PDB file of C-alpha atoms in Angstrom:
ATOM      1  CA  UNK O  29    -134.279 107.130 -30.077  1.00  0.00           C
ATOM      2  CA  UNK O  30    -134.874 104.795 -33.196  1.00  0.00           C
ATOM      3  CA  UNK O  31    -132.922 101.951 -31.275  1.00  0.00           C
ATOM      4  CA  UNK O  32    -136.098 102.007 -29.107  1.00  0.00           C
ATOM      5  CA  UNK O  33    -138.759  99.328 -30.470  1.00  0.00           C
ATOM      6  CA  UNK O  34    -142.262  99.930 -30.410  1.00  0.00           C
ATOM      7  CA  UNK O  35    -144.015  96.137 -30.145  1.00  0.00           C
ATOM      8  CA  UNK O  36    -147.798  94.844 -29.125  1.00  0.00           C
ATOM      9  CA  UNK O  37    -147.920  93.160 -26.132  1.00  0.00           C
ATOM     10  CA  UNK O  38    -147.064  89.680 -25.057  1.00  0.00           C
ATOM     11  CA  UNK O  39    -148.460  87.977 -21.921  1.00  0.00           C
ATOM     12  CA  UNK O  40    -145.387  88.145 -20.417  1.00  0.00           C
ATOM     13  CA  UNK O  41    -145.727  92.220 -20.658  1.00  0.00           C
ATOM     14  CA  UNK O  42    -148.409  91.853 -18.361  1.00  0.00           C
ATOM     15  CA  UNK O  43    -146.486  92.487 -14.765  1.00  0.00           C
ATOM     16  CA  UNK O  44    -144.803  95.458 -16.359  1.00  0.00           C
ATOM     17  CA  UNK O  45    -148.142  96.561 -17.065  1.00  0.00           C
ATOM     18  CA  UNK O  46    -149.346  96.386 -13.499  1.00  0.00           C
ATOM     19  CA  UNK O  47    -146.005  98.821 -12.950  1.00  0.00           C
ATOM     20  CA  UNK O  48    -147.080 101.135 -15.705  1.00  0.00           C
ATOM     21  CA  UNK O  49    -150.533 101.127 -13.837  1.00  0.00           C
ATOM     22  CA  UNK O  50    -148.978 102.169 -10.965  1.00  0.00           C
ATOM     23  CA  UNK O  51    -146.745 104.675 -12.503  1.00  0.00           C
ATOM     24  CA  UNK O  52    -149.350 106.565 -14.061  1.00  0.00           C
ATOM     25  CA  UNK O  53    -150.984 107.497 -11.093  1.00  0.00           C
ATOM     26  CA  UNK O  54    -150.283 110.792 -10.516  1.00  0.00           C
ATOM     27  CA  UNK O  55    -148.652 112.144  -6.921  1.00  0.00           C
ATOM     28  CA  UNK O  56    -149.666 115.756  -6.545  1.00  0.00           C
ATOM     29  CA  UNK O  57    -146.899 118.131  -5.887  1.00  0.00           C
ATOM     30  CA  UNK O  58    -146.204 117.317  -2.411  1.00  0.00           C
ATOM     31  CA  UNK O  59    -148.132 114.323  -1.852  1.00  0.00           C
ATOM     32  CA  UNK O  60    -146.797 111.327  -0.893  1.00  0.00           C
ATOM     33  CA  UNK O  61    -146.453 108.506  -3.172  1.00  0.00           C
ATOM     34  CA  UNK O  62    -149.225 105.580  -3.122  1.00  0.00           C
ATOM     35  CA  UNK O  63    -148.865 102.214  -1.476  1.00  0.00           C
ATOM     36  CA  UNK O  64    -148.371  99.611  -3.970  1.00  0.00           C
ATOM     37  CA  UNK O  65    -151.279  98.062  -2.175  1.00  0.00           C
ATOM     38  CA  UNK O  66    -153.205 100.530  -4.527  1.00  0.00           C
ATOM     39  CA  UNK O  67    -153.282  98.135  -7.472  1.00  0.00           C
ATOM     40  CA  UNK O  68    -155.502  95.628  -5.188  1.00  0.00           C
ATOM     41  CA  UNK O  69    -158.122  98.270  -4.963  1.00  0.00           C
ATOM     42  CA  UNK O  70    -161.174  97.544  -7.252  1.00  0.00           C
ATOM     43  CA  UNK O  71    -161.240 100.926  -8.805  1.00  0.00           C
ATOM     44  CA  UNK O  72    -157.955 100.644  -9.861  1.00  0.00           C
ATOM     45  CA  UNK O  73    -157.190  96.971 -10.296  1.00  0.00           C
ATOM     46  CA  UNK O  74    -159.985  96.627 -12.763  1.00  0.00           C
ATOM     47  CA  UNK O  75    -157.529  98.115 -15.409  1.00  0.00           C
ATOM     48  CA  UNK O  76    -155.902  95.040 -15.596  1.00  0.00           C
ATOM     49  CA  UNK O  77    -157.564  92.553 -14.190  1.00  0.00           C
ATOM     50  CA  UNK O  78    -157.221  89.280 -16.222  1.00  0.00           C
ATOM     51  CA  UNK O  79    -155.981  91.827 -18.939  1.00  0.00           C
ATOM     52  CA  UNK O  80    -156.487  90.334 -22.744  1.00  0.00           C
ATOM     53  CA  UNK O  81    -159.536  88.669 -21.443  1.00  0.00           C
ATOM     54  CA  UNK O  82    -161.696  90.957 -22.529  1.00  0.00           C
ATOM     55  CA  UNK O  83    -162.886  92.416 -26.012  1.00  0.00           C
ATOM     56  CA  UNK O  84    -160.547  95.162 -27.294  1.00  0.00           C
ATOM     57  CA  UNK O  85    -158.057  94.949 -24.689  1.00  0.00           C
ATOM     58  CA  UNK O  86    -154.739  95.993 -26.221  1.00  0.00           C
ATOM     59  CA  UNK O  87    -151.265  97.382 -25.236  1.00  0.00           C
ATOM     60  CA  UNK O  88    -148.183  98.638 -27.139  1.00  0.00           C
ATOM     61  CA  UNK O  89    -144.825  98.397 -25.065  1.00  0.00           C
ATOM     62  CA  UNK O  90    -141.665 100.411 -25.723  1.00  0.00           C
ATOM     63  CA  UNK O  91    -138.244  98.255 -25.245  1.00  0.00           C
ATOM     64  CA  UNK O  92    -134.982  99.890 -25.276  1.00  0.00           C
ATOM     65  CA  UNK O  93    -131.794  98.364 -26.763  1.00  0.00           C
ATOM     66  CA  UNK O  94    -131.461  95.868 -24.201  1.00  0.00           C
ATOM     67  CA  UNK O  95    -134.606  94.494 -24.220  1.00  0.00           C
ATOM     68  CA  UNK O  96    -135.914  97.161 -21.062  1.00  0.00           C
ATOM     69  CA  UNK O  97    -139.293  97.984 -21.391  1.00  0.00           C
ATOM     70  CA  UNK O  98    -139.516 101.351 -21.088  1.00  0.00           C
ATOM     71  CA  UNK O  99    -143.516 102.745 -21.665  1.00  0.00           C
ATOM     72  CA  UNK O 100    -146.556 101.179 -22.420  1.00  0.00           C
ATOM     73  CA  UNK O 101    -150.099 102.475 -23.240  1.00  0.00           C
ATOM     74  CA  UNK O 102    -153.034 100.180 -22.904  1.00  0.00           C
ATOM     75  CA  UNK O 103    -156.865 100.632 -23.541  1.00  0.00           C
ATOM     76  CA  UNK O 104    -159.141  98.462 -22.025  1.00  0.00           C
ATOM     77  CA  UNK O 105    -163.642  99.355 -22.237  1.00  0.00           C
ATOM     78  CA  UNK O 106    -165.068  99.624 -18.950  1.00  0.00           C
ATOM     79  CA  UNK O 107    -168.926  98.924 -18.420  1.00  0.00           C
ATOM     80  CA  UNK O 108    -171.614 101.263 -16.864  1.00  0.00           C
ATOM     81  CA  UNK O 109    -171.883  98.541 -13.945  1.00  0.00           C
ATOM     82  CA  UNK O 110    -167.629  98.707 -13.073  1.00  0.00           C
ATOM     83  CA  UNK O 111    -166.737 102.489 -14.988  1.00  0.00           C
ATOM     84  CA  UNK O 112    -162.878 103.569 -15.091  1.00  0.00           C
ATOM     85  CA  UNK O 113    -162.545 107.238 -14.107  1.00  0.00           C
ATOM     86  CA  UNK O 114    -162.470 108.682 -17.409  1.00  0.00           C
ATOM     87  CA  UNK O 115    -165.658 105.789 -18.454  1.00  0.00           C
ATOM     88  CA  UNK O 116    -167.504 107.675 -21.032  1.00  0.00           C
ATOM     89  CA  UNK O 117    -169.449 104.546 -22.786  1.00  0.00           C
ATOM     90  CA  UNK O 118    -169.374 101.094 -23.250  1.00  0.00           C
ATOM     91  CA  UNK O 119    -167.844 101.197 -26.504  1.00  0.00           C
ATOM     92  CA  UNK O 120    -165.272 103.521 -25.783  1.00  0.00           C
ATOM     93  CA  UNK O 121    -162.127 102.202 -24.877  1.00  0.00           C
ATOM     94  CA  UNK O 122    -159.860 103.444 -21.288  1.00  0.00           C
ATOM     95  CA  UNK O 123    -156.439 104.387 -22.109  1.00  0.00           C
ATOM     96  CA  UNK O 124    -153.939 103.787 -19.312  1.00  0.00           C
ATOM     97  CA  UNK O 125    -150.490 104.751 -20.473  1.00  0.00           C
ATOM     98  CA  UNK O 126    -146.377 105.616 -18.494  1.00  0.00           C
ATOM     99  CA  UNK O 127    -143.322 105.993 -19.384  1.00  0.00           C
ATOM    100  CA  UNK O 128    -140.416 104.823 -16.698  1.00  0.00           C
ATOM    101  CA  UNK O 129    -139.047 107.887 -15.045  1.00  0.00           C
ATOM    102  CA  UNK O 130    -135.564 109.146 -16.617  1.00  0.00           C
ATOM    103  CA  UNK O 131    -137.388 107.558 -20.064  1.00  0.00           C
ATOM    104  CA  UNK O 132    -139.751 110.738 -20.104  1.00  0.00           C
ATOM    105  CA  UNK O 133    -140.108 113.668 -21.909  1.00  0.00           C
ATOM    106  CA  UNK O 134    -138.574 111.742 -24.975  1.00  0.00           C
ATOM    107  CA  UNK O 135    -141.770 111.351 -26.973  1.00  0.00           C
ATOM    108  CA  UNK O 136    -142.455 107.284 -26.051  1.00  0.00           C
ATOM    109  CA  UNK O 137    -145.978 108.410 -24.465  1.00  0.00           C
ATOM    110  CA  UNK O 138    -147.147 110.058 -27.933  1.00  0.00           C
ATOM    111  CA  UNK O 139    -145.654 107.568 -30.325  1.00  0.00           C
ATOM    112  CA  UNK O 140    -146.880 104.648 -28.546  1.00  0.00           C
ATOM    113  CA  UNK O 141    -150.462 106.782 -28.211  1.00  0.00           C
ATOM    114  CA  UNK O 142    -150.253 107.107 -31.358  1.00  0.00           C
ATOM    115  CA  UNK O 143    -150.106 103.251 -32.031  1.00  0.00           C
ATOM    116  CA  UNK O 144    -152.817 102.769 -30.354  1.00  0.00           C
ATOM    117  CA  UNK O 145    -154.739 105.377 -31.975  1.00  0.00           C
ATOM    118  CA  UNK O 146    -154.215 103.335 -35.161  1.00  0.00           C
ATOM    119  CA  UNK O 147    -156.320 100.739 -33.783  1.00  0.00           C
ATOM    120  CA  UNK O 148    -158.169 102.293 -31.350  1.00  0.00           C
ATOM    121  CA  UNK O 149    -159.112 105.510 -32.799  1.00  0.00           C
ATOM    122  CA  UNK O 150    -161.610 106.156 -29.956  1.00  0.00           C
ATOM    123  CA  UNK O 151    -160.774 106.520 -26.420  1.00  0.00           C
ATOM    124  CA  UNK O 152    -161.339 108.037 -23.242  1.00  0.00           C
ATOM    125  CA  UNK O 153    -159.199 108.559 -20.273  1.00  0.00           C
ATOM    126  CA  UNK O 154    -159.060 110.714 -17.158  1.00  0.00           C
ATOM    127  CA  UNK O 155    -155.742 112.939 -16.399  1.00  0.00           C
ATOM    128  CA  UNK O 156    -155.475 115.162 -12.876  1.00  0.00           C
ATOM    129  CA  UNK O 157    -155.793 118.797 -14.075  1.00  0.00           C
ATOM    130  CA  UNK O 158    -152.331 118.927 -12.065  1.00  0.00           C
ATOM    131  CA  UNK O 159    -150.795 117.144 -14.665  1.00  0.00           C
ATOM    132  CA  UNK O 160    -149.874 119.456 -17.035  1.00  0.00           C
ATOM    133  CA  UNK O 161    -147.765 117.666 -18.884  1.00  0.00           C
ATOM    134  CA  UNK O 162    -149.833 114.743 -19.908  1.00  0.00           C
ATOM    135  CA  UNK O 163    -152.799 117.161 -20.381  1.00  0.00           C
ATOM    136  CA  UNK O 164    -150.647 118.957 -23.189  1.00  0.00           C
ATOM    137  CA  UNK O 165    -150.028 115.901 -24.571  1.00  0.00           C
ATOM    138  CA  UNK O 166    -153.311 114.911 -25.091  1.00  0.00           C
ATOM    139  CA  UNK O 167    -154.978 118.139 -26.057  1.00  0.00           C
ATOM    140  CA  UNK O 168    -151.861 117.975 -28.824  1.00  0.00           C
ATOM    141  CA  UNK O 169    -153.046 114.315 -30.125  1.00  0.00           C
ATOM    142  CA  UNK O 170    -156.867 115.366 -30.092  1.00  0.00           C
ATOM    143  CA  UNK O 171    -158.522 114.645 -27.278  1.00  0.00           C
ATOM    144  CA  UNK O 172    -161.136 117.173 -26.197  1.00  0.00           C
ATOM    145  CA  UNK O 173    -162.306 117.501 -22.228  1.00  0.00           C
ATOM    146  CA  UNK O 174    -165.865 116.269 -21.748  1.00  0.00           C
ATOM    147  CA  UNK O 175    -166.087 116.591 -18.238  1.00  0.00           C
ATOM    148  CA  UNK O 176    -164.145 117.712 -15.227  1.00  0.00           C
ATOM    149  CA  UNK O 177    -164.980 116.909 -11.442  1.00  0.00           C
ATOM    150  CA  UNK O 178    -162.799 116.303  -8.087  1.00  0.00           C
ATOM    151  CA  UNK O 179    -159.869 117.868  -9.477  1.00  0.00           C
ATOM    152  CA  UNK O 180    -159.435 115.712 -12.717  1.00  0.00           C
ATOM    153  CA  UNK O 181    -160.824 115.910 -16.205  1.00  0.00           C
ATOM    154  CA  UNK O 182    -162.081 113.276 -18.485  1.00  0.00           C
ATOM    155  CA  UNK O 183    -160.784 113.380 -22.275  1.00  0.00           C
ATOM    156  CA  UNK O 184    -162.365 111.752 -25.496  1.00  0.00           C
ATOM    157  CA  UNK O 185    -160.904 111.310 -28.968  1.00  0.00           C
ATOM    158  CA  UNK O 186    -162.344 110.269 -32.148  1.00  0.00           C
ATOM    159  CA  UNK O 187    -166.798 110.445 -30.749  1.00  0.00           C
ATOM    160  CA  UNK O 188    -167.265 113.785 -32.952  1.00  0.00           C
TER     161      UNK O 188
END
């Protein structure tokens, strides 16, 4: 694992990004997986939408050996007016984070949470209460539930 580089992002992240978005919507057990047409959908688009445009927009990107990105966690504040699904202010940052498929379970989601955190130290997000995984993770890091609805829950770290 220390071969694998933790870096900020570069514009040219920005596509891998978009897969990460993708990738961290969550399929429930049986479900079938989401168009890619998904990402043109407002509700989701506006994750990354002209990403780095916007005050406190930020991403860390994991890279293997070979230069492979691997994971990347982003946070990006949503407004009252357009509101992610884990919005809980203004002034709170969105996290949006994945890891590529046989890269998980290797601890790239926390450390490059964790990076973020650094910066970032308060953020919301929104994880489906199917995901148990991701939930652990979170709940590990810090972040408490503030509300649940519709089968998901919203998180918060770092508003006490």
């Amino acid at each position: 694992m220390s071969s694998l580089v933790d870096r900020t992002w570069m514009p040219e992240d920005i596509p891998f990004l978009w897969e990460m978005l993708y990738l961290s919507l969550h399929v429930r057990d049986g479900g079938a997986p989401f168009p890619r047409s998904i990402l043109q959908e407002p509700d989701i688009a506006h994750y990354l939408v002209d990403f780095g445009s916007r005050n406190g927009d930020d991403a860390w990107v994991c890279v293997d050996p070979s230069g492979e990105r691997v994971g990347a966690a982003w946070v990006r504040r949503m407004t009252a007016a357009d509101p992610g699904y884990g919005y809980v202010s203004d002034e709170i940052p969105e996290l949006g984070m994945a890891v590529v498929q046989h890269w998980r379970g290797r601890g790239i989601g926390r450390r490059l949470l964790e990076r973020l955190l650094d910066t970032h130290p308060r953020m919301s997000l929104s994880v489906d209460d199917e995901n148990v995984g991701a939930a652990g993770l979170y709940r590990s890091i810090g972040f408490v539930p503030v509300e649940s609805a519709g089968g998901s829950t919203t998180m918060v770290i770092g508003t006490q």
